[in-house]
Coordinates of C-alpha atoms (C1' of nucleotides) in Angstrom, one line a residue:
Chain A
X59 CA 17.1 -16.9 72.0
X60 CA 16.8 -13.6 73.8
X61 CA 18.3 -10.4 72.6
X62 CA 20.1 -8.1 75.0
X63 CA 20.4 -4.7 73.4
X64 CA 22.7 -2.1 74.7
X65 CA 21.0 1.0 73.5
X66 CA 23.7 3.4 74.5
X67 CA 26.5 1.5 72.7
X68 CA 26.4 3.4 69.5
X69 CA 26.1 0.2 67.6
X70 CA 22.8 0.2 65.8
X71 CA 20.1 -2.0 67.3
X72 CA 19.4 -4.0 64.2
X73 CA 23.1 -4.8 64.0
X74 CA 23.3 -6.0 67.6
X75 CA 20.5 -8.4 66.8
X76 CA 22.4 -9.7 63.8
X77 CA 25.6 -10.0 65.8
X78 CA 23.9 -11.9 68.7
X79 CA 22.1 -14.2 66.3
X80 CA 25.3 -15.0 64.6
X81 CA 27.0 -15.6 67.9
X82 CA 24.3 -17.9 69.0
X83 CA 24.8 -19.8 65.7
X84 CA 28.5 -20.0 66.4
X85 CA 27.9 -21.3 69.9
X86 CA 25.4 -23.9 68.8
X87 CA 22.6 -22.2 70.7
X88 CA 20.8 -21.9 67.4
X89 CA 20.8 -24.8 64.9
X90 CA 19.2 -25.2 61.5
X91 CA 15.5 -25.8 61.9
X92 CA 15.2 -23.7 65.0
X93 CA 12.7 -20.9 65.0
X94 CA 13.7 -17.4 65.9
X95 CA 11.4 -15.4 68.1
X96 CA 8.8 -13.6 66.0
X97 CA 9.4 -9.9 65.3
X98 CA 6.5 -9.2 67.7
X99 CA 8.1 -11.1 70.6
X100 CA 11.4 -9.3 70.2
X101 CA 9.6 -6.0 70.1
X102 CA 8.2 -6.8 73.6
X103 CA 11.2 -8.4 75.1
X104 CA 13.8 -6.1 73.8
X105 CA 11.9 -2.9 73.7
X106 CA 12.7 -2.1 70.1
X107 CA 10.6 -1.2 67.0
X108 CA 9.3 -3.9 64.9
X109 CA 10.8 -2.5 61.8
X110 CA 14.2 -2.7 63.4
X111 CA 13.8 -6.4 64.1
X112 CA 12.5 -7.1 60.6
X113 CA 15.5 -5.3 59.1
X114 CA 17.8 -7.5 61.1
X115 CA 16.0 -10.7 60.1
X116 CA 16.1 -9.6 56.5
X117 CA 19.8 -9.1 56.6
X118 CA 20.3 -12.5 58.2
X119 CA 18.1 -13.9 55.5
X120 CA 20.3 -12.2 52.9
X121 CA 23.3 -13.9 54.4
X122 CA 21.7 -17.2 54.0
X123 CA 21.5 -18.0 57.7
X124 CA 17.8 -17.7 58.1
X125 CA 14.6 -18.0 56.2
X126 CA 11.4 -16.1 56.8
X127 CA 8.1 -17.6 55.8
X128 CA 5.1 -15.2 56.1
X129 CA 2.6 -16.5 58.5
X130 CA 4.9 -19.0 60.0
X131 CA 7.9 -17.3 61.3
X132 CA 11.7 -17.1 60.8
X133 CA 13.8 -20.2 60.8
X134 CA 17.5 -21.1 61.0
X135 CA 18.7 -22.7 57.8
X136 CA 22.4 -22.0 57.8
X137 CA 25.3 -22.6 60.1
X138 CA 28.3 -20.6 61.2
X139 CA 31.7 -21.4 62.5
X140 CA 32.5 -24.5 64.4
X141 CA 30.4 -24.6 67.4
X142 CA 30.4 -28.4 67.7
X143 CA 34.2 -28.5 67.9
X144 CA 34.1 -26.7 71.3
X145 CA 32.1 -29.3 73.1
X146 CA 34.3 -32.0 74.6
X147 CA 37.4 -30.1 73.9
X148 CA 37.7 -28.7 77.4
X149 CA 38.2 -25.3 75.7
X150 CA 35.3 -23.8 77.4
X151 CA 36.2 -25.0 80.8
X152 CA 39.7 -23.8 80.4
X153 CA 38.5 -20.4 79.4
X154 CA 36.2 -20.2 82.4
X155 CA 39.0 -21.0 84.8
X156 CA 41.3 -18.4 83.1
X157 CA 38.6 -15.8 83.3
X158 CA 37.9 -16.5 86.9
X159 CA 41.6 -16.1 87.7
X160 CA 41.6 -12.8 85.7
X161 CA 38.7 -11.6 87.7
X162 CA 40.4 -12.5 91.0
X163 CA 43.4 -10.5 89.8
X164 CA 41.1 -7.4 89.8
X165 CA 40.4 -7.3 86.0
X166 CA 37.1 -5.9 85.0
X167 CA 35.0 -7.3 82.2
X168 CA 36.2 -4.6 79.8
X169 CA 39.8 -5.3 80.7
X170 CA 39.4 -8.9 79.9
X171 CA 37.8 -8.0 76.5
X172 CA 40.5 -5.6 75.6
X173 CA 43.1 -8.3 76.4
X174 CA 41.3 -10.9 74.4
X175 CA 41.0 -8.7 71.4
X176 CA 44.6 -7.8 71.7
X177 CA 45.8 -11.4 72.0
X178 CA 43.3 -12.5 69.3
X179 CA 44.8 -10.0 66.9
X180 CA 48.1 -11.4 67.4
X181 CA 47.1 -15.0 67.3
X182 CA 44.8 -14.8 64.3
X183 CA 46.9 -12.3 62.4
X184 CA 47.4 -13.8 59.0
X185 CA 47.5 -11.2 56.4
X186 CA 44.0 -9.8 57.4
X187 CA 43.1 -7.8 54.2
X188 CA 42.6 -4.6 56.1
X189 CA 40.9 -3.4 59.3
X190 CA 41.6 -6.0 61.9
X191 CA 38.9 -5.0 64.4
X192 CA 37.2 -2.1 66.0
Chain B
X272 CA 48.9 4.1 68.6
X273 CA 47.4 3.5 65.2
X274 CA 43.7 3.4 64.6
X275 CA 42.2 0.7 62.5
X276 CA 38.7 1.8 61.4
X277 CA 36.2 -0.6 59.9
X278 CA 34.2 1.7 57.7
X279 CA 31.5 -0.9 57.0
X280 CA 30.9 -2.0 60.5
X281 CA 28.1 0.3 61.2
X282 CA 29.8 1.5 64.3
X283 CA 30.4 5.3 63.9
X284 CA 34.0 6.1 63.2
X285 CA 34.5 8.5 66.1
X286 CA 33.3 5.8 68.4
X287 CA 35.8 3.3 67.1
X288 CA 38.5 5.8 67.9
X289 CA 37.3 6.2 71.4
X290 CA 37.0 2.5 71.9
X291 CA 40.4 1.7 70.6
X292 CA 41.9 4.4 72.7
X293 CA 40.3 3.1 75.8
X294 CA 41.3 -0.4 74.9
X295 CA 45.0 0.8 74.6
X296 CA 44.6 2.4 78.0
X297 CA 43.4 -0.8 79.5
X298 CA 46.2 -2.8 78.0
X299 CA 48.9 -0.3 79.1
X300 CA 49.8 0.5 75.5
X301 CA 48.9 4.1 76.4
X302 CA 50.0 5.6 79.7
X303 CA 49.6 9.0 81.3
X304 CA 51.9 11.4 79.6
X305 CA 51.8 9.6 76.3
X306 CA 50.9 11.7 73.3
X307 CA 48.1 10.7 71.0
X308 CA 48.7 11.0 67.3
X309 CA 47.7 14.4 66.0
X310 CA 44.3 14.7 64.3
X311 CA 46.2 15.3 61.1
X312 CA 48.2 12.0 61.4
X313 CA 45.0 10.1 62.1
X314 CA 43.3 11.8 59.1
X315 CA 46.1 10.4 56.9
X316 CA 46.6 7.0 58.4
X317 CA 42.9 6.2 58.9
X318 CA 41.3 8.1 56.0
X319 CA 38.8 9.9 58.1
X320 CA 37.6 13.5 58.3
X321 CA 39.5 15.8 60.8
X322 CA 36.3 16.8 62.5
X323 CA 35.6 13.2 63.4
X324 CA 39.0 12.8 65.1
X325 CA 38.5 16.0 67.0
X326 CA 35.1 14.9 68.2
X327 CA 36.5 11.6 69.4
X328 CA 39.4 13.4 71.3
X329 CA 36.9 15.8 72.8
X330 CA 34.8 13.0 74.1
X331 CA 37.9 11.3 75.6
X332 CA 38.8 14.6 77.2
X333 CA 35.3 14.9 78.6
X334 CA 35.8 11.5 80.1
X335 CA 39.0 12.7 81.8
X336 CA 41.3 10.4 80.0
X337 CA 43.1 12.8 77.8
X338 CA 43.9 16.5 77.6
X339 CA 44.4 18.6 74.6
X340 CA 47.0 21.4 74.8
X341 CA 46.9 23.7 71.8
X342 CA 50.1 23.8 69.9
X343 CA 51.4 20.7 71.6
X344 CA 48.9 17.9 71.0
X345 CA 46.7 15.6 73.0
X346 CA 48.1 13.7 76.0
X347 CA 46.9 10.9 78.1
X348 CA 46.1 12.0 81.7
X349 CA 43.9 9.3 83.0
X350 CA 44.0 5.5 83.4
X351 CA 41.4 2.9 82.8
X352 CA 41.1 -0.6 84.2
X353 CA 43.9 -2.4 85.7
X354 CA 46.4 -2.9 82.9
X355 CA 49.4 -3.1 85.2
X356 CA 48.0 -6.1 87.1
X357 CA 48.2 -8.1 83.9
X358 CA 51.9 -7.9 83.6
X359 CA 53.7 -10.5 85.6
X360 CA 50.5 -12.4 86.3
X361 CA 51.0 -14.8 83.6
X362 CA 47.4 -14.1 82.5
X363 CA 48.4 -12.9 79.1
X364 CA 50.6 -16.0 78.4
X365 CA 47.9 -18.3 79.5
X366 CA 45.4 -16.7 77.3
X367 CA 47.9 -16.9 74.4
X368 CA 48.3 -20.6 74.9
X369 CA 44.5 -21.2 75.2
X370 CA 43.9 -19.2 72.1
X371 CA 46.5 -21.1 70.2
X372 CA 44.9 -24.3 71.3
X373 CA 41.5 -23.1 70.2
X374 CA 42.8 -22.2 66.8
X375 CA 44.3 -25.6 66.4
X376 CA 41.0 -27.0 67.2
X377 CA 39.7 -25.3 64.1
X378 CA 38.0 -22.4 65.7
X379 CA 37.9 -19.1 63.8
X380 CA 38.5 -15.7 65.3
X381 CA 34.9 -15.0 65.4
X382 CA 34.2 -18.4 67.1
X383 CA 36.7 -17.5 69.8
X384 CA 35.1 -14.1 70.3
X385 CA 31.6 -15.5 70.6
X386 CA 32.8 -18.0 73.2
X387 CA 34.6 -15.3 75.1
X388 CA 31.5 -13.1 75.2
X389 CA 29.5 -16.1 76.3
X390 CA 31.7 -17.1 79.1
X391 CA 32.3 -13.5 80.1
X392 CA 28.7 -12.9 80.4
X393 CA 28.4 -15.8 82.8
X394 CA 31.6 -15.0 84.7
X395 CA 30.9 -11.3 85.2
X396 CA 27.2 -11.5 85.7
X397 CA 26.5 -10.1 89.1
X398 CA 23.7 -7.7 89.5
X399 CA 24.1 -6.3 86.0
X400 CA 22.1 -3.0 86.2
X401 CA 20.3 -3.9 83.0
X402 CA 21.5 -4.8 79.6
X403 CA 24.8 -6.1 80.9
X404 CA 26.2 -7.3 77.6
X405 CA 25.3 -7.4 74.0
Chain C
X73 CA 18.6 9.5 36.0
X74 CA 14.9 10.0 36.9
X75 CA 12.7 7.4 38.5
X76 CA 9.3 6.7 37.2
X77 CA 7.4 4.8 39.9
X78 CA 4.1 3.1 39.2
X79 CA 2.5 3.2 42.6
X80 CA -0.3 1.0 41.7
X81 CA 1.7 -1.8 40.2
X82 CA 2.0 -3.9 43.3
X83 CA 5.7 -4.1 42.9
X84 CA 7.3 -2.3 46.0
X85 CA 8.5 1.2 45.3
X86 CA 12.0 0.5 46.6
X87 CA 12.2 -2.4 44.2
X88 CA 11.2 -0.4 41.3
X89 CA 14.0 2.0 42.1
X90 CA 16.5 -0.9 42.1
X91 CA 15.2 -2.3 38.9
X92 CA 15.3 1.0 37.1
X93 CA 18.8 1.7 38.3
X94 CA 20.0 -1.7 37.1
X95 CA 18.2 -1.1 33.8
X96 CA 20.1 2.2 33.4
X97 CA 23.3 0.4 34.2
X98 CA 22.6 -2.1 31.5
X99 CA 21.7 0.5 29.0
X100 CA 24.9 2.5 29.7
X101 CA 22.8 5.5 30.9
X102 CA 24.7 5.1 34.2
X103 CA 28.4 4.4 34.3
X104 CA 30.9 4.0 37.1
X105 CA 31.7 7.3 38.7
X106 CA 28.2 8.8 38.0
X107 CA 26.3 10.2 40.9
X108 CA 22.8 9.0 41.6
X109 CA 20.3 11.6 42.6
X110 CA 20.4 12.2 46.3
X111 CA 17.7 10.6 48.3
X112 CA 16.2 14.0 48.9
X113 CA 16.0 14.7 45.2
X114 CA 14.2 11.3 44.5
X115 CA 11.9 12.1 47.3
X116 CA 10.8 15.2 45.5
X117 CA 10.8 14.0 42.0
X118 CA 9.2 10.6 42.6
X119 CA 6.9 11.4 45.5
X120 CA 8.2 8.8 47.7
X121 CA 9.5 8.6 51.2
X122 CA 13.2 9.1 51.9
X123 CA 13.5 5.8 53.8
X124 CA 12.2 4.0 50.7
X125 CA 14.9 5.5 48.6
X126 CA 17.6 4.8 51.1
X127 CA 16.5 1.2 51.3
X128 CA 16.8 0.8 47.6
X129 CA 20.3 2.5 47.5
X130 CA 21.5 0.3 50.3
X131 CA 20.4 -2.8 48.4
X132 CA 22.2 -1.5 45.3
X133 CA 25.2 -1.0 47.5
X134 CA 24.9 -4.5 48.8
X135 CA 25.0 -5.7 45.2
X136 CA 28.2 -3.9 44.6
X137 CA 26.8 -1.6 42.0
X138 CA 26.9 1.6 44.0
X139 CA 28.7 3.2 46.9
X140 CA 27.3 5.7 49.3
X141 CA 29.5 8.2 51.0
X142 CA 27.8 10.2 53.7
X143 CA 27.9 13.9 53.0
X144 CA 28.9 13.4 49.5
X145 CA 26.2 11.2 47.8
X146 CA 25.8 7.8 46.1
X147 CA 28.0 6.8 43.3
X148 CA 28.0 4.1 40.7
X149 CA 31.0 1.7 41.1
X150 CA 29.9 -1.4 39.3
X151 CA 28.7 -2.4 35.9
X152 CA 26.0 -4.7 34.7
X153 CA 25.3 -6.5 31.4
X154 CA 26.8 -5.4 28.1
X155 CA 25.4 -2.1 27.3
X156 CA 28.3 -1.1 25.2
X157 CA 27.7 -4.0 22.7
X158 CA 24.4 -2.5 21.8
X159 CA 25.9 0.7 20.3
X160 CA 26.9 0.4 16.7
X161 CA 25.3 -3.0 16.3
X162 CA 22.1 -1.7 14.8
X163 CA 20.2 -3.7 17.3
X164 CA 18.5 -0.7 18.7
X165 CA 17.4 0.7 15.4
X166 CA 16.0 -2.7 14.3
X167 CA 14.1 -2.9 17.5
X168 CA 12.7 0.5 17.0
X169 CA 11.5 -0.4 13.5
X170 CA 10.0 -3.6 14.6
X171 CA 8.2 -1.9 17.4
X172 CA 6.8 0.8 15.2
X173 CA 5.5 -1.9 12.8
X174 CA 3.9 -3.7 15.8
X175 CA 2.2 -0.5 16.8
X176 CA 0.9 0.1 13.3
X177 CA -0.5 -3.4 13.4
X178 CA -2.6 -2.2 16.4
X179 CA -0.6 -3.7 19.2
X180 CA -0.7 -1.9 22.5
X181 CA 2.3 -1.5 24.7
X182 CA 1.3 -4.3 26.9
X183 CA 0.8 -6.6 23.9
X184 CA 4.3 -5.9 22.8
X185 CA 5.6 -6.6 26.3
X186 CA 3.8 -9.9 26.6
X187 CA 5.1 -10.9 23.2
X188 CA 8.6 -10.0 24.1
X189 CA 8.5 -12.0 27.3
X190 CA 7.1 -14.9 25.5
X191 CA 9.7 -14.9 22.8
X192 CA 12.4 -14.1 25.2
X193 CA 11.5 -17.1 27.3
X194 CA 11.9 -19.4 24.3
X195 CA 15.1 -17.8 23.0
X196 CA 16.9 -17.6 26.4
X197 CA 15.6 -20.8 27.7
X198 CA 18.6 -22.7 28.7
X199 CA 18.0 -24.7 31.7
X200 CA 16.8 -21.8 33.8
X201 CA 17.0 -23.2 37.3
X202 CA 13.5 -22.5 38.2
X203 CA 11.0 -19.6 37.8
X204 CA 11.6 -18.1 34.4
X205 CA 9.9 -14.8 34.7
X206 CA 6.8 -13.1 36.0
Chain D
X63 CA -1.8 -22.7 31.4
X64 CA 0.9 -23.2 34.0
X65 CA 1.9 -20.5 36.5
X66 CA 5.6 -19.9 37.2
X67 CA 5.9 -18.0 40.4
X68 CA 9.0 -16.3 41.5
X69 CA 8.8 -16.3 45.3
X70 CA 11.7 -14.0 45.9
X71 CA 10.8 -11.3 43.4
X72 CA 8.9 -9.2 45.8
X73 CA 5.9 -9.1 43.6
X74 CA 3.0 -10.6 45.4
X75 CA 2.2 -14.2 44.3
X76 CA -1.5 -13.5 43.6
X77 CA -0.4 -10.6 41.4
X78 CA 2.0 -12.8 39.5
X79 CA -0.9 -15.1 38.7
X80 CA -3.0 -12.2 37.5
X81 CA -0.2 -10.9 35.3
X82 CA 0.6 -14.3 33.8
X83 CA -3.0 -14.9 33.0
X84 CA -3.4 -11.6 31.3
X85 CA -0.2 -12.2 29.4
X86 CA -1.6 -15.5 28.2
X87 CA -4.8 -13.7 27.1
X88 CA -2.8 -11.1 25.1
X89 CA -0.9 -13.8 23.4
X90 CA -3.9 -15.9 22.5
X91 CA -2.8 -18.8 24.7
X92 CA -6.0 -18.3 26.6
X93 CA -9.2 -17.6 24.7
X94 CA -12.8 -17.1 25.8
X95 CA -14.3 -20.5 26.8
X96 CA -11.0 -21.9 28.0
X97 CA -10.9 -23.3 31.5
X98 CA -8.3 -22.0 34.0
X99 CA -6.6 -24.6 36.1
X100 CA -8.5 -25.3 39.3
X101 CA -7.2 -23.6 42.5
X102 CA -6.3 -27.1 43.7
X103 CA -4.2 -27.7 40.6
X104 CA -2.4 -24.4 41.0
X105 CA -1.7 -25.1 44.7
X106 CA 0.1 -28.2 43.7
X107 CA 2.0 -27.0 40.7
X108 CA 3.0 -23.7 42.0
X109 CA 3.3 -24.4 45.7
X110 CA 1.1 -21.6 46.9
X111 CA -1.8 -21.3 49.3
X112 CA -5.3 -21.9 48.0
X113 CA -6.6 -18.6 49.3
X114 CA -3.9 -16.8 47.2
X115 CA -5.1 -18.5 44.0
X116 CA -8.7 -17.7 44.8
X117 CA -7.9 -14.1 45.4
X118 CA -6.2 -13.8 42.0
X119 CA -9.1 -15.5 40.3
X120 CA -11.5 -13.1 42.0
X121 CA -9.6 -10.2 40.8
X122 CA -9.6 -11.5 37.3
X123 CA -13.3 -12.0 37.6
X124 CA -13.7 -8.4 38.8
X125 CA -11.9 -7.2 35.7
X126 CA -14.4 -9.1 33.6
X127 CA -11.8 -11.5 32.1
X128 CA -12.9 -14.6 33.8
X129 CA -16.0 -16.2 35.4
X130 CA -16.1 -18.7 38.1
X131 CA -18.9 -21.3 38.0
X132 CA -19.1 -23.3 41.2
X133 CA -18.7 -26.9 40.7
X134 CA -17.4 -26.4 37.2
X135 CA -14.4 -24.2 37.4
X136 CA -13.2 -20.8 36.2
X137 CA -13.5 -19.9 32.5
X138 CA -12.2 -17.2 30.3
X139 CA -14.9 -14.8 29.2
X140 CA -13.0 -11.7 28.2
X141 CA -10.3 -10.8 25.8
X142 CA -7.3 -8.5 26.1
X143 CA -5.2 -6.7 23.7
X144 CA -5.0 -7.8 20.1
X145 CA -3.4 -11.2 20.1
X146 CA -5.0 -12.3 16.9
X147 CA -3.4 -9.5 14.9
X148 CA 0.0 -11.0 15.7
X149 CA -0.6 -14.2 13.8
X150 CA 0.1 -14.0 10.2
X151 CA 1.8 -10.6 10.5
X152 CA 5.3 -11.9 10.7
X153 CA 5.8 -9.8 13.8
X154 CA 6.6 -12.8 16.0
X155 CA 9.1 -14.3 13.5
X156 CA 10.9 -10.9 13.1
X157 CA 11.1 -10.5 16.9
X158 CA 12.6 -14.1 17.2
X159 CA 15.2 -13.3 14.6
X160 CA 16.1 -10.0 16.2
X161 CA 16.4 -11.6 19.6
X162 CA 18.6 -14.3 18.3
X163 CA 20.8 -11.7 16.8
X164 CA 20.9 -9.8 20.1
X165 CA 21.8 -13.0 21.9
X166 CA 24.7 -13.7 19.5
X167 CA 25.9 -10.2 20.2
X168 CA 26.4 -11.3 23.7
X169 CA 23.3 -9.7 25.3
X170 CA 21.8 -11.4 28.3
X171 CA 18.1 -11.8 28.8
X172 CA 18.0 -8.9 31.2
X173 CA 19.9 -6.7 28.7
X174 CA 17.3 -7.4 26.1
X175 CA 14.5 -6.6 28.5
X176 CA 16.0 -3.3 29.5
X177 CA 16.4 -2.4 25.9
X178 CA 12.9 -3.3 25.0
X179 CA 11.5 -1.3 27.9
X180 CA 13.6 1.7 26.9
X181 CA 12.6 1.6 23.2
X182 CA 9.0 0.8 24.2
X183 CA 8.9 3.9 26.4
X184 CA 10.0 6.0 23.4
X185 CA 7.8 4.4 20.9
X186 CA 4.6 4.3 22.9
X187 CA 5.1 7.6 24.6
X188 CA 2.2 9.9 23.7
X189 CA 0.5 12.0 26.2
X190 CA 1.2 9.5 29.0
X191 CA -1.2 10.5 31.7
X192 CA 1.6 10.3 34.3
X193 CA 4.0 7.6 35.2
X194 CA 3.6 5.9 31.8
X195 CA 6.1 3.2 32.5
X196 CA 8.5 2.0 35.0
Chain E
dG98 C1' 23.1 19.1 53.1
dT99 C1' 24.0 13.8 52.6
dG100 C1' 23.6 9.1 54.1
dG101 C1' 21.7 6.3 58.0
dT102 C1' 19.1 4.7 62.1
dC103 C1' 14.9 4.6 64.7
dT104 C1' 10.0 5.1 65.9
dA105 C1' 5.0 4.7 65.7
dG106 C1' 1.5 3.4 63.3
dA107 C1' -1.1 2.1 59.0
dC108 C1' -1.9 -1.2 55.6
dC109 C1' -1.0 -5.4 52.8
dA110 C1' 0.0 -10.5 51.6
dC111 C1' 0.0 -14.9 53.4
dG112 C1' -1.2 -19.2 56.2
Chain F
dG145 C1' -1.0 -13.7 63.8
dT146 C1' 3.4 -13.5 60.8
dG147 C1' 6.4 -11.3 57.6
dG148 C1' 6.8 -7.1 54.8
dT149 C1' 6.2 -2.3 52.7
dC150 C1' 5.5 2.5 53.4
dT151 C1' 5.0 7.0 55.7
dA152 C1' 6.2 11.1 58.5
dG153 C1' 9.1 12.8 61.3
dA154 C1' 13.0 12.9 64.7
dC155 C1' 17.8 12.5 65.5
dC156 C1' 22.6 11.3 64.5
dA157 C1' 27.2 10.9 61.9
dC158 C1' 29.9 12.9 58.5
dT159 C1' 31.8 16.2 54.7

DNA sequence: GTGGTCTAGACCACG
DNA sequence: GTGGTCTAGACCACT
């Protein structure tokens, strides 16, 4: 697990850490029992303040995804989404092929993202309470 | 064009407006000559302060995507990405099919997004200057 | 609403703020719609750092008791306990009389508290999941 | 004497041990000559690190409430408050009755505690040096 | 002026 | 060494 923070994105750093951790949980990169990097490690690797990391970890703890034990570290205890259903379904491969094709068509990364959000909104639009996305 | 702000997302409101506008540009929902909603309209529809909208529009203008003409409104003058290349390429349809399949496999919206980001990182990773993604 | 922090108590300051706010909610001192003191005001009156106050307010917000609106302040939106049932029940008066008697018997404040905790444990002991009190 | 630690309360474990010991002293549950549980016993029953228990006992010793004799154990040597005055005064019985009534009125444990603190502040408020209560 | 994020660094509790 | 609290002060978003 390695965090990639975009400092200029406007999204708070501690929130990016939360999002990336949840993403890793969804993708099965992190599983219950796994140890998150220590706050100190993240400070070094992601060039961010220790408090910021702790804040993110505490929020993850509050969400029941993680548990911190002083002197030991922070460990995954919850799961998120359905990462396991992806493996063996071919979904990933198909997406890779599609994205390669999109790229060959001249689409940039951000174009692809915008398209995915747009299609996702339509596809997963079932009475979303309010505020579909960003 | 209608803005959907997530107030609790942590991402500043004015930035969400910018992002959604740029996204619309990439998707071809907005094209040069189009008129953005007036600040007043956004204030009402998105429950946000007028100054916030103006700040977002100013930033869009600074980026050369938009032009405000007093008394008339704010108009799109620039383009972004390669929206036109999507039409007729079948890319959108393929994505829709893929996403439907993903959904039938039990994936949630957030799972799909995590997967897309993950694959996107791999696919568009070429000499990322630094901090290519989140 | 005025916070009285015991800095030497070992209990974190931000947590004392949370506890006292919840207590005020239980006692009906704070009701939905009421405005909490601004972080700045608490900083001055309670001699504590602004971040510490914000942290407490954010936790209260997370618990759904309070809502912060930038530029406006922090407002009570939730309720807690059954404060209204105390009024008119005579419970408060009876407690006051009992406590006066206890004091005349030579009990100190801390003695009273210890006694109350002890009796409370017995009286409200219904299968508490684990960890009854301090 | 059995310690009940709330791990999530924010209050340090070693302090909870101190508080509970003092409370027992005030209530007469512990009297001079009594033996505290050995650190080892506490470690097992309260799932806490041995050093933490020792630190608490040292603090109690510093306060003159307790004395550790190597090879024998830790023994109560001091008193606190006026526990003896409670017995035979009827105070405890009255409190029990009041609390039962409170409970029948629908008050929760936390409501009662908030009320007691509130009344206690008023009743024992005399020239509080500063920050008399929470 | 109000809430909120971030930093740098100190100090504490715990293993 | 690991998580956690607190401070002082800077800077930002929003009303």
